[in-house]
Tab-separated table of N, CA and C in Angstrom:
chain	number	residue	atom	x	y	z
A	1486	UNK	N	26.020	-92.893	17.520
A	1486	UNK	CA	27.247	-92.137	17.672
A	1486	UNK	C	28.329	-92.658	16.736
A	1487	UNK	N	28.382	-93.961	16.337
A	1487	UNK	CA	29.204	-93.999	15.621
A	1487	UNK	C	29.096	-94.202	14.216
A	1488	UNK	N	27.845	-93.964	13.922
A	1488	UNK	CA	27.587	-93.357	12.194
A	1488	UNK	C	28.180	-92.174	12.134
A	1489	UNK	N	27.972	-90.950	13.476
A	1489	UNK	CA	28.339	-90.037	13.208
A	1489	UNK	C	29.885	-89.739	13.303
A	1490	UNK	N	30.796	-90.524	14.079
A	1490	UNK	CA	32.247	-90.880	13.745
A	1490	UNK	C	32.499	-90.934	12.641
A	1491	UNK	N	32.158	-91.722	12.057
A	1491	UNK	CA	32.453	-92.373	11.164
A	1491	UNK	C	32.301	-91.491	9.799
A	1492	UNK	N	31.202	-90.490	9.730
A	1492	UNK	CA	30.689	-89.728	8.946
A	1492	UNK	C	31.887	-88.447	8.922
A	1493	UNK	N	32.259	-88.187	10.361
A	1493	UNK	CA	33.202	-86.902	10.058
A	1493	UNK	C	34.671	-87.695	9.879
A	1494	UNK	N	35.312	-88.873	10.117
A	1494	UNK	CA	35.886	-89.271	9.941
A	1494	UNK	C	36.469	-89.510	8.056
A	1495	UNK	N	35.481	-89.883	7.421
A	1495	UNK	CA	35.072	-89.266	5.983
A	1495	UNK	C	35.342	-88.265	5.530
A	1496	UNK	N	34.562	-87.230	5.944
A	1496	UNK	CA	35.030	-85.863	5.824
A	1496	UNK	C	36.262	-85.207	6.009
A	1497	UNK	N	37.022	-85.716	7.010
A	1497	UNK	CA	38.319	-85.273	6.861
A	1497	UNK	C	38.952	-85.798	6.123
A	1498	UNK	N	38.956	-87.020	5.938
A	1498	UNK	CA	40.019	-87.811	4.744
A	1498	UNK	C	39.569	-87.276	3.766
A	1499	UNK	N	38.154	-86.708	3.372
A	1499	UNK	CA	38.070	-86.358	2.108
A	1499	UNK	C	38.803	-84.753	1.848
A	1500	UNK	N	38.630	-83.942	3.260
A	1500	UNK	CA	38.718	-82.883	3.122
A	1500	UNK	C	40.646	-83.016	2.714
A	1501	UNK	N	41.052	-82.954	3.648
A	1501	UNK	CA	42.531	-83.142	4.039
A	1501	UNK	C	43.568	-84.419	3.328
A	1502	UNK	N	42.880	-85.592	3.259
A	1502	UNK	CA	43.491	-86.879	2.486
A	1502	UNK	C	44.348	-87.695	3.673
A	1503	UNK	N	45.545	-87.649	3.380
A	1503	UNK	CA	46.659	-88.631	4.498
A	1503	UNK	C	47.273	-87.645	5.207
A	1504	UNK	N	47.422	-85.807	4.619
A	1504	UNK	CA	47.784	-85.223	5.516
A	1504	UNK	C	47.370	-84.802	6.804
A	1505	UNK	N	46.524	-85.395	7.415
A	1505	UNK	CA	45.816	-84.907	8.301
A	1505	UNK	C	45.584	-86.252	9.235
A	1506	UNK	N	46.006	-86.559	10.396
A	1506	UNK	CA	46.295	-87.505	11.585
A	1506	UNK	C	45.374	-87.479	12.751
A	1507	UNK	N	44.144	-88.142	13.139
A	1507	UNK	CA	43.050	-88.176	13.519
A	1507	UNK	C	42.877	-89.163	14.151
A	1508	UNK	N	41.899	-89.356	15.219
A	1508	UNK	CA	41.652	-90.462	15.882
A	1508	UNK	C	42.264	-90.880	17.044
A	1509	UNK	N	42.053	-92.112	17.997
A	1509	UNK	CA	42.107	-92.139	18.913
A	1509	UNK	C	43.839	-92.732	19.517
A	1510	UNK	N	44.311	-92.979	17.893
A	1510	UNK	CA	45.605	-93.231	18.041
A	1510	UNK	C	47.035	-92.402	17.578
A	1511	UNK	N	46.277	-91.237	17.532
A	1511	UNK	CA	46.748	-90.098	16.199
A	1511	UNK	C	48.060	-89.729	17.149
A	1512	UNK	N	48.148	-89.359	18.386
A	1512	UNK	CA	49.631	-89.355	18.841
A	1512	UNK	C	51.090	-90.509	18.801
A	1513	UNK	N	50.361	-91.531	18.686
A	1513	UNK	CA	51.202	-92.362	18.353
A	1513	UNK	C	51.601	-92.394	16.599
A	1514	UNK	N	50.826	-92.118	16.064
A	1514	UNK	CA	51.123	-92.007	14.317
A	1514	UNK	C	51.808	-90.688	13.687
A	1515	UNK	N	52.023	-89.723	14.699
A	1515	UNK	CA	52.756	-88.661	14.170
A	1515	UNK	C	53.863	-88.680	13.371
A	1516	UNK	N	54.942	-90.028	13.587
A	1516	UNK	CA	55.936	-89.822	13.251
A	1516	UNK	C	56.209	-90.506	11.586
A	1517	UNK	N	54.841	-91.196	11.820
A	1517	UNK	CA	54.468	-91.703	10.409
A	1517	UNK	C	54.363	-90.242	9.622
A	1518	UNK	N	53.102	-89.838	9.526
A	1518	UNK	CA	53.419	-88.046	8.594
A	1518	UNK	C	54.827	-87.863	8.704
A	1519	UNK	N	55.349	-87.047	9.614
A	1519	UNK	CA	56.482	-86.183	10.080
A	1519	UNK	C	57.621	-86.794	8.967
A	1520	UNK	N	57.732	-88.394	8.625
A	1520	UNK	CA	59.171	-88.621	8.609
A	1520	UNK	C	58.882	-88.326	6.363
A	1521	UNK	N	57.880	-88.122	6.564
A	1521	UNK	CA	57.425	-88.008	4.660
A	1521	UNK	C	57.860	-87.031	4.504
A	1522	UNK	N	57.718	-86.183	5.522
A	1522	UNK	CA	58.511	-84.839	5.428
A	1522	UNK	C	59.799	-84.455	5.511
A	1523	UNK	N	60.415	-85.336	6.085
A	1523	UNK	CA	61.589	-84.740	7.033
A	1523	UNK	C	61.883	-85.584	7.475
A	1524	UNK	N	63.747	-85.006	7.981
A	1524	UNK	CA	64.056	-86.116	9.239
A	1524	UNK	C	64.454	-85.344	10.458
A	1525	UNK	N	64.028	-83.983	10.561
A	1525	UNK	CA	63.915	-83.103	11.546
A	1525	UNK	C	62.970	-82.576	12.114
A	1526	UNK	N	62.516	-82.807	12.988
A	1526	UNK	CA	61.586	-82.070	13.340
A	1526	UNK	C	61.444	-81.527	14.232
A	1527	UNK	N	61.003	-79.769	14.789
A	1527	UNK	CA	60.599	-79.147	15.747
A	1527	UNK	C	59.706	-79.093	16.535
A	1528	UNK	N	59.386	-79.908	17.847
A	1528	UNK	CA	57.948	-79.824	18.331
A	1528	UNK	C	57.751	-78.566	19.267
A	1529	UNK	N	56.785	-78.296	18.917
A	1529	UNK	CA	56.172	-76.888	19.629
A	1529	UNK	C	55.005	-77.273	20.249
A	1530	UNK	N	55.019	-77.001	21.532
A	1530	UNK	CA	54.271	-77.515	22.463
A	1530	UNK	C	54.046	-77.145	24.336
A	1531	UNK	N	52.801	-76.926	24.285
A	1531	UNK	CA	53.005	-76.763	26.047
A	1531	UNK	C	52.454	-78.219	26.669
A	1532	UNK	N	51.674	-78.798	25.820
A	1532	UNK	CA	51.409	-80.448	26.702
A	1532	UNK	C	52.631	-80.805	27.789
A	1533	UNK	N	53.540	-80.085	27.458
A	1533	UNK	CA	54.517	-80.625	29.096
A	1533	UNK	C	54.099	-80.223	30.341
A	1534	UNK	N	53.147	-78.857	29.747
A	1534	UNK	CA	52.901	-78.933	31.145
A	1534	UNK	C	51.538	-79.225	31.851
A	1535	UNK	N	50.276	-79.217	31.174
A	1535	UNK	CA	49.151	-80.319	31.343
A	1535	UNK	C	49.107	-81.846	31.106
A	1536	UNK	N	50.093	-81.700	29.752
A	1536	UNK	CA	49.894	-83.617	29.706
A	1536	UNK	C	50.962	-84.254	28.861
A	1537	UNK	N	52.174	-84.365	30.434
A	1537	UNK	CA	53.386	-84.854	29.934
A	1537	UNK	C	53.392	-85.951	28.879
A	1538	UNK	N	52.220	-87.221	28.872
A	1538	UNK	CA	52.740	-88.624	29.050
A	1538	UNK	C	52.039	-88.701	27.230
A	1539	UNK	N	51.117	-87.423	26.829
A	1539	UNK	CA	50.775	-87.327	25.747
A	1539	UNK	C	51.803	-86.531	24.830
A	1540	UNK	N	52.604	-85.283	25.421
A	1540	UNK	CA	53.863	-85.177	24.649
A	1540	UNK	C	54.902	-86.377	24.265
A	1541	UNK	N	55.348	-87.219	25.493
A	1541	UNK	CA	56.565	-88.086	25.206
A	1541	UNK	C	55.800	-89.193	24.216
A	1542	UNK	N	54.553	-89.028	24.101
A	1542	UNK	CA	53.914	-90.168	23.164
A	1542	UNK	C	54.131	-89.381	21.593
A	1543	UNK	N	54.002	-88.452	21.428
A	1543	UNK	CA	54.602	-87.619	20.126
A	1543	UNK	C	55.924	-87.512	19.901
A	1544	UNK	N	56.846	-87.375	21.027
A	1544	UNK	CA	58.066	-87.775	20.473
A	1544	UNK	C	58.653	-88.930	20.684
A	1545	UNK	N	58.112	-89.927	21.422
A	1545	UNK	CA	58.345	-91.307	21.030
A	1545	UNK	C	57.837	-91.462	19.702
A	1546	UNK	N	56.619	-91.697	19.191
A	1546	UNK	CA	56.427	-91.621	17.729
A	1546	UNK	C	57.768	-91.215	16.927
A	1547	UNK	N	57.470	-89.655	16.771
A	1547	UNK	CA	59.142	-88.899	15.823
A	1547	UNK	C	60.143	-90.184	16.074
A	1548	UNK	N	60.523	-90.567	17.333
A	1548	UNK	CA	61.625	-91.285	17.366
A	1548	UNK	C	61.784	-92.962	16.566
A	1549	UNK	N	60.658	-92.875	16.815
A	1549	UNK	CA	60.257	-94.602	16.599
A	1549	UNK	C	60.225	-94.391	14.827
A	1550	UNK	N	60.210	-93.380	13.968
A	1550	UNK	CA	60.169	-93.265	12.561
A	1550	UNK	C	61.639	-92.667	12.107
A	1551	UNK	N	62.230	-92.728	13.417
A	1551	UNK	CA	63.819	-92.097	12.670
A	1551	UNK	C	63.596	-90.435	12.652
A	1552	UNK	N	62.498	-89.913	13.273
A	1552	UNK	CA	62.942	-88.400	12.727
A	1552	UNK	C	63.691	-87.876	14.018
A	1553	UNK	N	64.518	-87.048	13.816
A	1553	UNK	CA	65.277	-86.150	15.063
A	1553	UNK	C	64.501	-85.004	15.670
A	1554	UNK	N	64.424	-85.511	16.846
A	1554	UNK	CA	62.997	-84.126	17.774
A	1554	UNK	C	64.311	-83.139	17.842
A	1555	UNK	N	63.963	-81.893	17.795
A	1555	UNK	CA	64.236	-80.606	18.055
A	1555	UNK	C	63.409	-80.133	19.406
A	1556	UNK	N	63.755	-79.930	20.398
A	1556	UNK	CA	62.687	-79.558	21.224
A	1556	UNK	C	62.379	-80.022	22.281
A	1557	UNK	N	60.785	-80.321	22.964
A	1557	UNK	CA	60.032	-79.318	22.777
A	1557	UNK	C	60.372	-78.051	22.972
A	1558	UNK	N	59.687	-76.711	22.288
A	1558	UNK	CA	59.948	-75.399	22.914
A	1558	UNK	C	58.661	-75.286	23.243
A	1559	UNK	N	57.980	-74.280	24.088
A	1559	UNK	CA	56.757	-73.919	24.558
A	1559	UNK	C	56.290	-73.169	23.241
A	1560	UNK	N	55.087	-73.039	23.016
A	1560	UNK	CA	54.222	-72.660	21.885
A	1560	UNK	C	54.087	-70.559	22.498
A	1561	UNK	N	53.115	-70.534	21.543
A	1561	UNK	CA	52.858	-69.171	21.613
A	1561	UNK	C	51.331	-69.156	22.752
A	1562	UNK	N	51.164	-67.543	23.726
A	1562	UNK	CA	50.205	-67.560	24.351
A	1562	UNK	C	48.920	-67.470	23.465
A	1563	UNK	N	47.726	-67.527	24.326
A	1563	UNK	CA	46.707	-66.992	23.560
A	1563	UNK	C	46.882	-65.740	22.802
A	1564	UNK	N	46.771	-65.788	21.879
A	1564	UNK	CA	46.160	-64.224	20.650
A	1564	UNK	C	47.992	-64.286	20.217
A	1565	UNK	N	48.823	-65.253	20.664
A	1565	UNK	CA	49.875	-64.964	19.811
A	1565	UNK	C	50.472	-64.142	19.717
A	1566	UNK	N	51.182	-63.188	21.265
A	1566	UNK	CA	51.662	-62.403	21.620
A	1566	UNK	C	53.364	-62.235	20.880
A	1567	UNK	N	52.942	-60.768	20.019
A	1567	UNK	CA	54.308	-60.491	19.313
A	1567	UNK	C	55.519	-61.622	19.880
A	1568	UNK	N	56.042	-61.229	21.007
A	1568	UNK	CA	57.116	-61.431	21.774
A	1568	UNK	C	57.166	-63.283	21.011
A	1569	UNK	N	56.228	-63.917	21.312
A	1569	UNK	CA	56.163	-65.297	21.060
A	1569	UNK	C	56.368	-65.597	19.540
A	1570	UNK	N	55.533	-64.955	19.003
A	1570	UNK	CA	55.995	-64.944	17.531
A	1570	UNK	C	57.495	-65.141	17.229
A	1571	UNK	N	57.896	-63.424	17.560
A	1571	UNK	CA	59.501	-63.366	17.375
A	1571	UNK	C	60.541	-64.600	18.056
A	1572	UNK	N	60.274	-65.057	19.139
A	1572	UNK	CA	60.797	-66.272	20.034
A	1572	UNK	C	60.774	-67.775	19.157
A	1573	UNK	N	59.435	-67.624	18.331
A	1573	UNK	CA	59.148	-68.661	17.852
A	1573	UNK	C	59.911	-68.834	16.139
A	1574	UNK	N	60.015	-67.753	15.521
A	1574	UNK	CA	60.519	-67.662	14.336
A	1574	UNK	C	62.189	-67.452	14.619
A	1575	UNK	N	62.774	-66.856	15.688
A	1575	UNK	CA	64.409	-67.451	16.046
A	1575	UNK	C	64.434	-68.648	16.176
A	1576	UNK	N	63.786	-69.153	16.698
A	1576	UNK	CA	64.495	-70.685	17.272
A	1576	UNK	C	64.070	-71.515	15.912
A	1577	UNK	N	63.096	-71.390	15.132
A	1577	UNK	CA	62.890	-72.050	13.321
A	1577	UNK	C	64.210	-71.725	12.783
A	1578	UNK	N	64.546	-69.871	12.520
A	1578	UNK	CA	65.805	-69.523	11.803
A	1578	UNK	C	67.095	-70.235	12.468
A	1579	UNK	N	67.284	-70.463	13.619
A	1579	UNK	CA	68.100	-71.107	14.387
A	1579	UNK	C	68.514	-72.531	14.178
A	1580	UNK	N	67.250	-73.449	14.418
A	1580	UNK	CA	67.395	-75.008	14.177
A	1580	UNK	C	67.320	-75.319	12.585
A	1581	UNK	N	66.478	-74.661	11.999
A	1581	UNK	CA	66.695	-74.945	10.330
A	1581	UNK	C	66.008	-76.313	10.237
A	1582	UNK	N	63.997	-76.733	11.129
A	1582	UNK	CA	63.911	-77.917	11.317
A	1582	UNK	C	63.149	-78.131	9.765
A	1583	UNK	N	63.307	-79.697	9.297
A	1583	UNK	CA	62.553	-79.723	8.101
A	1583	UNK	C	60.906	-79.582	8.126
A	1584	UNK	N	60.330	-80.069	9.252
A	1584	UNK	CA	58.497	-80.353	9.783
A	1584	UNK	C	58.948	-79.583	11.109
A	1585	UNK	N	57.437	-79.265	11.377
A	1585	UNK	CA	57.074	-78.118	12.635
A	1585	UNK	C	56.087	-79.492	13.201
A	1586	UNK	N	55.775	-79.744	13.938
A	1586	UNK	CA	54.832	-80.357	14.897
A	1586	UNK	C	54.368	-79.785	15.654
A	1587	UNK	N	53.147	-79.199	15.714
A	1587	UNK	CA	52.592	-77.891	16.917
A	1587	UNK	C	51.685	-79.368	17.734
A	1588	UNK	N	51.230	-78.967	19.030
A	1588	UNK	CA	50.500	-79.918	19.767
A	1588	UNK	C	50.548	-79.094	21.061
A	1589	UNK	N	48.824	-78.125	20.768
A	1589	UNK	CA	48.622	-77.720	22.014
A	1589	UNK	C	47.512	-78.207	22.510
């Protein structure tokens, strides 16, 4: 099992490089990416309401790198119901965040 970790673990760095945050510590390293980007960021997210203690671990991260959380707002439903869309692209035109952080 862990040749095969290790094997797709590869593959993504090869596929993706440093943009792409993986592994078993990857909520805590968010804010590492996020702050290359930005010092704003919007998290979009329903983990508040299955798994609080893994959201505040994403924006503890953001915080712990200096970036400013925007948020959370709740994400879009399955299939990405118009209504959510439009909800979701006001509150972007609204906050003006530099990085999006989705985490559903």
């Amino acid at each position: 099992m862990s040749d095969l970790k290790e094997s797709a673990g590869r593959m993504i760095r090869e596929f993706k490089g440093d943009r792409y945050v993986f592994g078993l510590d990857c909520l805590d390293r968010v804010g590492e990416t996020a702050v290359l980007l930005g010092k704003r960021s919007l998290v979009v997210s329903n983990l508040g309401i299955w798994d609080p203690p893994a959201l505040q671990r994403i924006i503890s991260s953001l915080t712990r790198s200096e970036v400013g959380v925007i948020g959370p707002v709740p994400g879009a439903a399955p299939n990405a119901p118009r209504e959510d869309v439009i909800r979701l692209a006001e509150i972007i035109a609204e906050t003006k965040p530099q990085t999006i952080v989705v985490a559903d």
